[in-house]
Short mmCIF file of C-alpha atoms in Angstrom, two decimals:
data_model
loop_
_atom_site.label_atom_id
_atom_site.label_comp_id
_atom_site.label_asym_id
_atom_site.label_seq_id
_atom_site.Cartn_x
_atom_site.Cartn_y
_atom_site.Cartn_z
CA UNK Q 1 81.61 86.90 114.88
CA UNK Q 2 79.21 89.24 113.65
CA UNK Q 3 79.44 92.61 111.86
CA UNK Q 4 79.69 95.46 114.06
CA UNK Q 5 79.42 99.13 113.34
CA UNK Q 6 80.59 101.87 116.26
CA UNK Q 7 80.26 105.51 116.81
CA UNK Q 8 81.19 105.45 120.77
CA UNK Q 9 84.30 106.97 121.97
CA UNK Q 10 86.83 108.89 120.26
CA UNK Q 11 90.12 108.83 118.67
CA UNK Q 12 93.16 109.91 121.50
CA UNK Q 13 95.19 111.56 119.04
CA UNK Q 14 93.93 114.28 117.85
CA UNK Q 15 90.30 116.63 118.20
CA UNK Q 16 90.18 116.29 114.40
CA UNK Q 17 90.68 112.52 114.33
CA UNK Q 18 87.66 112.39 116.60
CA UNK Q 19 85.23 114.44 114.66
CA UNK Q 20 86.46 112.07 111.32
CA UNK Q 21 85.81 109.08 113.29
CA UNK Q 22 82.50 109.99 114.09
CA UNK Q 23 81.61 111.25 110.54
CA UNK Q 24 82.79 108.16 109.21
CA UNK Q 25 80.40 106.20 110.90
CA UNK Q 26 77.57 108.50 110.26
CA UNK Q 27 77.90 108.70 106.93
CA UNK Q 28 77.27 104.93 106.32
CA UNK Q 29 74.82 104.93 109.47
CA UNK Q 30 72.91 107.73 108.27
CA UNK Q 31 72.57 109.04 111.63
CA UNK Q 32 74.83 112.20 113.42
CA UNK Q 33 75.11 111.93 116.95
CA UNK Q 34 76.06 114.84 119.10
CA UNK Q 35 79.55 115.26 120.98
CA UNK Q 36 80.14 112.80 123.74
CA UNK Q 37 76.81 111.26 123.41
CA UNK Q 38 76.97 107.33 123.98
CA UNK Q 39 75.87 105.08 120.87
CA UNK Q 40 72.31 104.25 120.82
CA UNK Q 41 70.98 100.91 121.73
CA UNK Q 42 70.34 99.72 118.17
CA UNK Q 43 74.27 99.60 117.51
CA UNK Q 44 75.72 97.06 118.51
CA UNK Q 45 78.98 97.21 120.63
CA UNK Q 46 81.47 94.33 121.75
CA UNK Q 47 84.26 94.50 123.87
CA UNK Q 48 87.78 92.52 123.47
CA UNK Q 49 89.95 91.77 126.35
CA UNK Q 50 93.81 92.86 125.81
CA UNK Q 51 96.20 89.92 126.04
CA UNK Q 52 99.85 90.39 127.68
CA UNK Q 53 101.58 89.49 124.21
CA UNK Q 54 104.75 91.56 123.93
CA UNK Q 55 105.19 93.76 120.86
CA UNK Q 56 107.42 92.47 117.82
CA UNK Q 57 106.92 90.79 114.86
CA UNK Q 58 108.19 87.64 116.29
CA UNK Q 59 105.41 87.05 118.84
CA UNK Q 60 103.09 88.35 115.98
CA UNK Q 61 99.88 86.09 115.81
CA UNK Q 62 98.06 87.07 112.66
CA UNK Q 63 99.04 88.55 108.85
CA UNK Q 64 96.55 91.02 107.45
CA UNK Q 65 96.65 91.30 103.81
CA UNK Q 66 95.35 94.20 101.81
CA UNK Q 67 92.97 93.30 98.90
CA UNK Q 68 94.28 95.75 96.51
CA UNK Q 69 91.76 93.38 94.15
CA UNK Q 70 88.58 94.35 95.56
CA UNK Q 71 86.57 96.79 95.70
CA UNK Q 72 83.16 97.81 97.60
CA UNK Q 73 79.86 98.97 96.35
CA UNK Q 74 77.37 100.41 99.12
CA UNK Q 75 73.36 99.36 98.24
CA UNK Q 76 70.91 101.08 100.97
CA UNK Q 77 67.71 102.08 100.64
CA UNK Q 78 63.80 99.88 101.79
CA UNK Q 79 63.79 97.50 98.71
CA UNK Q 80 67.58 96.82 98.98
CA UNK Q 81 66.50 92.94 99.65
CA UNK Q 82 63.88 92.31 96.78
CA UNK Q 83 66.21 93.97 94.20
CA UNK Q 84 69.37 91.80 95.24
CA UNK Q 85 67.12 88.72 95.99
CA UNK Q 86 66.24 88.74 92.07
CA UNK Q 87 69.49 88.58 90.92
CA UNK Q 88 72.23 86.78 93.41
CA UNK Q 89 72.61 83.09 94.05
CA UNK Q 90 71.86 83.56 97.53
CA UNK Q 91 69.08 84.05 99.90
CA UNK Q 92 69.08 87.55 101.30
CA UNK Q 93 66.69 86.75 103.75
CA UNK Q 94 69.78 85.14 105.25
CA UNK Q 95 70.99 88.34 105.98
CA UNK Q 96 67.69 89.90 107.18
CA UNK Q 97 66.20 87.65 109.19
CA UNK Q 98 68.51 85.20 110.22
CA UNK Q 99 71.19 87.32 112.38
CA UNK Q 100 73.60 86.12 109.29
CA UNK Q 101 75.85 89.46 108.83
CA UNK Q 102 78.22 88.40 105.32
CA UNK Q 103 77.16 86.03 102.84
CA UNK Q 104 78.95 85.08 99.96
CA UNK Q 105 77.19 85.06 96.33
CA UNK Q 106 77.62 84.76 92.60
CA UNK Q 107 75.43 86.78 90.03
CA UNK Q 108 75.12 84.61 86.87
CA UNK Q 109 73.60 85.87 83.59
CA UNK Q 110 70.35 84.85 82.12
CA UNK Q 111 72.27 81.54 80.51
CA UNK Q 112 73.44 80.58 84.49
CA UNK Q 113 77.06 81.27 83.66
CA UNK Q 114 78.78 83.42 86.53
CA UNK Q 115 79.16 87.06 85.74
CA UNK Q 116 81.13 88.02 89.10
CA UNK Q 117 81.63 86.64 92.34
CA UNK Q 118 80.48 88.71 95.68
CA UNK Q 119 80.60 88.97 99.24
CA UNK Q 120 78.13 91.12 100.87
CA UNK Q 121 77.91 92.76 104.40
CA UNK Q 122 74.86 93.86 106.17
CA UNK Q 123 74.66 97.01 107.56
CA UNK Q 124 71.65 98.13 109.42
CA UNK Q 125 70.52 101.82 109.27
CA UNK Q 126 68.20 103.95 111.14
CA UNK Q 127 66.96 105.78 108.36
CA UNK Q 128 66.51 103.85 105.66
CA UNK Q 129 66.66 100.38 106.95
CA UNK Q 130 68.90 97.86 105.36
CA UNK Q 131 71.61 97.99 103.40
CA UNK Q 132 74.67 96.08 102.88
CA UNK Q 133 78.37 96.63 100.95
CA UNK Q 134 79.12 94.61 98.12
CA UNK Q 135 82.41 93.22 97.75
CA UNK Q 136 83.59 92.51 94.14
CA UNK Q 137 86.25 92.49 91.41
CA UNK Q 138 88.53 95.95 91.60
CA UNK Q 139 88.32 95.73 87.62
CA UNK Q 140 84.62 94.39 87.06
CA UNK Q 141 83.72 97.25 89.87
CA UNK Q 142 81.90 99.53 86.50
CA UNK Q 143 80.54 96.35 85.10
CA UNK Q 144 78.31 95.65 88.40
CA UNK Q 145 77.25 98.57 88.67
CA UNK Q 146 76.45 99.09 85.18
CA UNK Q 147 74.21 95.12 85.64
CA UNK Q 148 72.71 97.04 89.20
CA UNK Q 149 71.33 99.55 87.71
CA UNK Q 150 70.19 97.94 84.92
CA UNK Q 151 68.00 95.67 87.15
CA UNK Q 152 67.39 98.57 89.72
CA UNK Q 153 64.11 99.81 87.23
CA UNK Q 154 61.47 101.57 89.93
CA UNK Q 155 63.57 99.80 93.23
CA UNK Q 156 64.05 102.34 95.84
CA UNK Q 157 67.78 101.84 96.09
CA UNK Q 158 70.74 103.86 96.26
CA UNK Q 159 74.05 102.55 94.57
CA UNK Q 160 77.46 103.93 94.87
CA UNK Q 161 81.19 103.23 94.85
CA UNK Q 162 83.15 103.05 97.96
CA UNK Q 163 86.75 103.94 96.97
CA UNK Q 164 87.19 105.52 100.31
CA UNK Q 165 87.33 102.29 102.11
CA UNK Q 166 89.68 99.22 102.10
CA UNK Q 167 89.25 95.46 102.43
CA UNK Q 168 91.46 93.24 104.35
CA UNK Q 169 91.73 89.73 104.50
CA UNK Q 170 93.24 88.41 107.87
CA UNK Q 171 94.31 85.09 108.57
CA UNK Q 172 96.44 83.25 111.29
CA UNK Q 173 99.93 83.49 110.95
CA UNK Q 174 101.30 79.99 111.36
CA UNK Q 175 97.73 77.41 112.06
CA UNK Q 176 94.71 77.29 109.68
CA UNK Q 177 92.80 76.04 112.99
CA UNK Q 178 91.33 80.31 113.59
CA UNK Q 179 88.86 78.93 116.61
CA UNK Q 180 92.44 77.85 118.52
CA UNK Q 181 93.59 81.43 118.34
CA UNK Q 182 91.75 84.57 119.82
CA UNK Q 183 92.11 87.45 117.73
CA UNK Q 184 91.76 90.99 119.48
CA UNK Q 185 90.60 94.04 118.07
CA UNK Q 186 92.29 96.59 120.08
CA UNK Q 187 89.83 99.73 118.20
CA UNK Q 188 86.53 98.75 117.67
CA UNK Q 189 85.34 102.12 116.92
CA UNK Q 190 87.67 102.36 113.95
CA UNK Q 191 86.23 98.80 111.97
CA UNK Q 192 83.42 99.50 109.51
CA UNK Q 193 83.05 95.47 108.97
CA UNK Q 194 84.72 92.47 111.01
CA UNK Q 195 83.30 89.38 110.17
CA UNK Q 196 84.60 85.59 109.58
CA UNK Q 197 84.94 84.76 105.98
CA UNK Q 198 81.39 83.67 105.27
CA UNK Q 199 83.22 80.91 102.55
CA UNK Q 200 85.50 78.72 104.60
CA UNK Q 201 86.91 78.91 107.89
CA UNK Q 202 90.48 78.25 106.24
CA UNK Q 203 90.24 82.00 104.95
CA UNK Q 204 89.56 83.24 108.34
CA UNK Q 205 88.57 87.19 108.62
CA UNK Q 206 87.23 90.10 106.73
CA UNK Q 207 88.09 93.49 107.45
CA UNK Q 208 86.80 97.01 106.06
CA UNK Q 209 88.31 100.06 107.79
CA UNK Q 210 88.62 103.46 105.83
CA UNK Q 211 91.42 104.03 103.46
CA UNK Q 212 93.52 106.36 105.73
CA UNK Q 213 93.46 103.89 108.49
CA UNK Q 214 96.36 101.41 109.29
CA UNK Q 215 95.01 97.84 110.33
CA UNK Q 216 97.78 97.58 112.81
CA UNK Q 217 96.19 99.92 114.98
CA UNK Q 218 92.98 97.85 115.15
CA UNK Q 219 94.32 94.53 115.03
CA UNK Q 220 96.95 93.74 118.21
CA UNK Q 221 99.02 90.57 117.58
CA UNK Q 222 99.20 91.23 114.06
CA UNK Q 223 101.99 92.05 110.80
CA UNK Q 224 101.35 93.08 107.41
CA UNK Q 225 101.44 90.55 104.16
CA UNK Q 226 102.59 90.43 100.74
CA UNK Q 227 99.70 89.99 98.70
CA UNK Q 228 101.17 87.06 96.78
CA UNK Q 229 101.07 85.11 100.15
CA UNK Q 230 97.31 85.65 100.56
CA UNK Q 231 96.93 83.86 96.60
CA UNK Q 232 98.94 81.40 97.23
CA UNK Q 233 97.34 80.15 100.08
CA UNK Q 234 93.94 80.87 97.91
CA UNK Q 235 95.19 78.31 95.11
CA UNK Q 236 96.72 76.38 97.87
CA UNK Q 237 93.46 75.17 99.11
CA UNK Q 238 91.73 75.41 96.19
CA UNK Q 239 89.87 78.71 96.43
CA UNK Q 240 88.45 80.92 93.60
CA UNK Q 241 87.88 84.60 93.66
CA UNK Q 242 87.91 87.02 90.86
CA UNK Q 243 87.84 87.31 87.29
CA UNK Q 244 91.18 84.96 86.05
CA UNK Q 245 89.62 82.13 88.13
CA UNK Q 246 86.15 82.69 87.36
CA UNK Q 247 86.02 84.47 83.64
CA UNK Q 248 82.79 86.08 83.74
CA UNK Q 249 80.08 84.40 81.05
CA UNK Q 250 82.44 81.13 81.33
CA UNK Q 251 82.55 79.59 84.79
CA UNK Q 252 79.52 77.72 85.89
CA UNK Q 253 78.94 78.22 89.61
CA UNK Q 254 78.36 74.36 90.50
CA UNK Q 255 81.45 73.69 88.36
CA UNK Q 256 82.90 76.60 90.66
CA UNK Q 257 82.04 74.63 93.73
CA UNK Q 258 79.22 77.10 94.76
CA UNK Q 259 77.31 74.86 96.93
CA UNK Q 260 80.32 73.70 99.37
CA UNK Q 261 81.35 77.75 99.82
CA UNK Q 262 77.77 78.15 101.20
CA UNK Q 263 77.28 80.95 98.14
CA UNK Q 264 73.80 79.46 96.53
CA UNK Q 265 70.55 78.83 98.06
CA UNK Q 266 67.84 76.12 96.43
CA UNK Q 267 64.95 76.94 98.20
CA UNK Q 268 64.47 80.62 97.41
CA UNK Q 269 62.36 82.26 94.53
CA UNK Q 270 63.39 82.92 90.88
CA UNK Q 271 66.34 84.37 89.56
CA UNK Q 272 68.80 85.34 86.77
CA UNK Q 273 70.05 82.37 85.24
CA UNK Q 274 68.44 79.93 87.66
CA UNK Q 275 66.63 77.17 85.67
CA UNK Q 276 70.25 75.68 84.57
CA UNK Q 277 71.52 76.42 87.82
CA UNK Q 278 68.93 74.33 89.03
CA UNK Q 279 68.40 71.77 86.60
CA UNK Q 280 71.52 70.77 86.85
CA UNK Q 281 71.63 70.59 90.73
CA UNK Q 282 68.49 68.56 90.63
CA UNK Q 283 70.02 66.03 87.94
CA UNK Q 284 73.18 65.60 90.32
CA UNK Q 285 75.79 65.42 87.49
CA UNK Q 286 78.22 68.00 87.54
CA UNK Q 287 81.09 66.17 85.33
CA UNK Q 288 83.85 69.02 85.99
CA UNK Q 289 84.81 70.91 89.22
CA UNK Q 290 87.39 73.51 90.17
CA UNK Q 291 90.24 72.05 91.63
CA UNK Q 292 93.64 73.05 93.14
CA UNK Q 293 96.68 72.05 90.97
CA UNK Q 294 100.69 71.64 91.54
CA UNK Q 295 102.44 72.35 88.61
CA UNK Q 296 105.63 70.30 88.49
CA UNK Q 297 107.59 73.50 87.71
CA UNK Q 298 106.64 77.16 88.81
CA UNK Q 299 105.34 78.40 85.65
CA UNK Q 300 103.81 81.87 84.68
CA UNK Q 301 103.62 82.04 81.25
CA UNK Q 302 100.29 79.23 81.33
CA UNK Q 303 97.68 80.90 79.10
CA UNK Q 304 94.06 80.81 80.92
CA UNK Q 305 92.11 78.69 79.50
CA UNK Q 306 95.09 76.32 78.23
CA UNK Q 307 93.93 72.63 77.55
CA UNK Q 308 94.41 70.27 80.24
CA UNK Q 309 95.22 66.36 78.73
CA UNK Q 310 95.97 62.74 80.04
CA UNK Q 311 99.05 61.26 78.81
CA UNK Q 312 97.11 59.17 76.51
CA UNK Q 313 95.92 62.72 75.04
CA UNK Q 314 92.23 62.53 76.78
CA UNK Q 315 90.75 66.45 77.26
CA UNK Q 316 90.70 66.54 80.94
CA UNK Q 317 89.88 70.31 81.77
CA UNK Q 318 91.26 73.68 81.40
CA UNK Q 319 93.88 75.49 83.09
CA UNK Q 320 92.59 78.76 84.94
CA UNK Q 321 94.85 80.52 86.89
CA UNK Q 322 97.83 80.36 89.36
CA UNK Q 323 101.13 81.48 91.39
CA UNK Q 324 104.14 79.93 90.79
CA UNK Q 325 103.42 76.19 91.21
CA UNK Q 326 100.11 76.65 92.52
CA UNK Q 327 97.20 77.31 90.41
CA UNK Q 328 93.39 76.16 89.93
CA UNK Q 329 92.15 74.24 86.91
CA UNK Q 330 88.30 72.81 85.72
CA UNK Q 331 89.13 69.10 86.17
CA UNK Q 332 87.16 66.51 84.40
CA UNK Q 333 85.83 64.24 87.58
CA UNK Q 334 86.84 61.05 85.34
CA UNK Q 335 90.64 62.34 85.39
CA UNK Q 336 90.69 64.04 88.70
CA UNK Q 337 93.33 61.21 89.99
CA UNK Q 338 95.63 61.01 86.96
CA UNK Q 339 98.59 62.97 86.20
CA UNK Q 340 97.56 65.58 83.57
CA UNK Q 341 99.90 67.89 80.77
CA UNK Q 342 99.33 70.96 79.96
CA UNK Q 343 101.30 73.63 77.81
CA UNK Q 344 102.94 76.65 78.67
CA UNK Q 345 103.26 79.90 75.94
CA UNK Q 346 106.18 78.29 74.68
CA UNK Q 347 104.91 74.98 74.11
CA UNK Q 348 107.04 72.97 76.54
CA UNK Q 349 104.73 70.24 78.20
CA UNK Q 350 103.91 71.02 81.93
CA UNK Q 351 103.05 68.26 84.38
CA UNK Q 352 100.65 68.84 86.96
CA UNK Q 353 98.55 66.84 89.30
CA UNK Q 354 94.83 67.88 91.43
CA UNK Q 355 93.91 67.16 94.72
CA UNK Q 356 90.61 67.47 96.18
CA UNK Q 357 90.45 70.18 99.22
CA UNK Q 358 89.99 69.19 102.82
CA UNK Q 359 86.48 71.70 102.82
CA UNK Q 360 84.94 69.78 100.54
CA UNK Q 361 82.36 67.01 101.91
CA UNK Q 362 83.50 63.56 102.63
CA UNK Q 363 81.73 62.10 99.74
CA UNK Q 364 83.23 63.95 97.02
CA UNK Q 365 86.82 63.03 97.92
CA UNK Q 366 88.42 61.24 95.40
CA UNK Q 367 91.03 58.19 96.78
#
């Protein structure tokens, strides 16, 4: 489903709530369009079908989670591509050329190590052609901007915060399987960004709407979520994001599972920290791999980083992060099927045990 952006139509409530609507979308268009004209042909505008679902959270399809822990960056401006091409993972031609709309992406530093973890959106202006927003960390948000502008030198770029907007994560309510389940967006003119979460399908839908607006008027069929849900079904599966499960200038992004979350391109041009990246693809050995764990107590007091062991005492990883039970840990390959130990703040021995995710491919699965 691709990223839409709409200035047709107008709020019903209020004369006011029209006139912010349409601002809204100007601003990050670029363009100002005069009362009650229709949206130009360049924008593109879908239609959803209303379903005769009655009202109630009982018949209530999908949970919509607000991501409290990101944050959005807006980049615009003609050289918007070359200047994140040089320092991303991915290939931003993807999102150019290809009809591609969000693409997920790490930025490593120069010794390949992952500095943060993105998503980014493309948004297509009139005026100054493309631009995207750049999801990220809520607490590394001054650190990328600080490594943007450091790499910005003589681009023609524009880089700025975002705090008025939101980011939603929306997933179905009681089956993984999204493409069984038709999700209806009862307000297009209201959604800034609506795309399918460009990682896995199992983390179905991002949303961006302004701050002041309240998903449940966009999305029909649909209940708010404690944010606690939406990590444990993160560590559930086996899925990082953020700072505690990636520590910046620590995680290695093929160690991070990069490749199977579609977040690195080989066949692009240079850039930072891409000769180990690459060497190391190229070599095919990549000894440890993020991995879901179940803990065989819910613990909270597991210090990142702890030391993962066999029960012959073997180093077999470190523990990263987690909820209760659930939690993500490096896994040496070698120990992936053994039942490891690792120790809480208080020294008591922990049992826990990995599994290998359903997204991954068919030949890394360990039996």
């Amino acid at each position: 489903m691709g990223l839409f952006v709409v200035a047709r139509g107008a709020f019903t409530t209020s004369s006011c709530l029209r006139v912010h609507a349409r601002s809204f979308v100007a601003r990050y268009l670029g363009v100002t369009f005069l009362s009650g004209a229709s949206a130009p042909a360049w924008i593109r505008v879908r239609s959803y079908s209303r379903d005769t679902t009655d009202d109630g959270d009982v018949n209530r399809q999908f949970v919509c989670y607000h991501l409290t822990h990101r944050t959005l960056l807006k980049i615009q401006g003609q050289d918007t591509g070359p200047f994140l091409q040089g320092i991303i993972t991915n290939d931003m031609e993807l999102l150019q050329e290809s009809g591609q709309t969000a693409m997920y992406s790490h930025m490593l530093n120069v010794q390949g190590r992952t500095l943060y973890d993105i998503i980014l959106y493309s948004l297509k202006t009139i005026d100054s052609g493309h631009g995207v927003l750049l999801e990220c960390d809520h607490t590394m948000k001054d650190s990328v901007l600080k490594h943007l502008k450091m790499y910005k030198i003589r681009r023609k770029v524009t880089i700025s915060p975002c705090p008025e907007l939101s980011v939603w994560a929306v997933h179905p309510k009681n089956s993984p399987d999204q493409e069984a389940r038709k999700l209806e967006i009862s307000s297009p003119n209201k959604v800034l960004v609506w795309e399918n979460d460009p990682r896995i399908q199992e983390m179905g839908w991002r949303l961006v709407l302004d701050s002041q607006m309240n998903p449940l008027d966009v999305i029909t069929s649909c209940q708010k979520g404690d944010i606690e849900e939406y990590h444990r079904h993160r560590y559930a599966i086996g899925l990082p994001e953020g700072v505690k499960d990636l520590p910046p200038g620590v995680a290695l992004p093929l160690e991070s599972n990069l490749v199977y979350l579609q977040g690195i391109s080989f066949s692009k041009g240079c850039y930072i920290g891409q000769e180990l990246t690459a060497r190391t693809h190229h070599t095919g050995v990549v000894r440890k791999r993020l991995m879901p764990v179940r803990l065989s107590v819910p613990v909270e007091d597991v210090e990142e980083g702890a030391a993962l062991q066999t029960h012959s005492g073997q180093p077999a990883g470190k523990y990263r992060a987690g909820v209760g039970e659930l939690g993500l840990s490096l896994v040496r390959m070698t120990y992936a099927k053994e039942l490891l130990t690792v120790k809480s703040s208080d020294n008591s021995i922990v049992t826990l045990e990995a599994s290998v995710p359903d997204w991954w491919p068919e030949d890394m699965k360990v039996d």
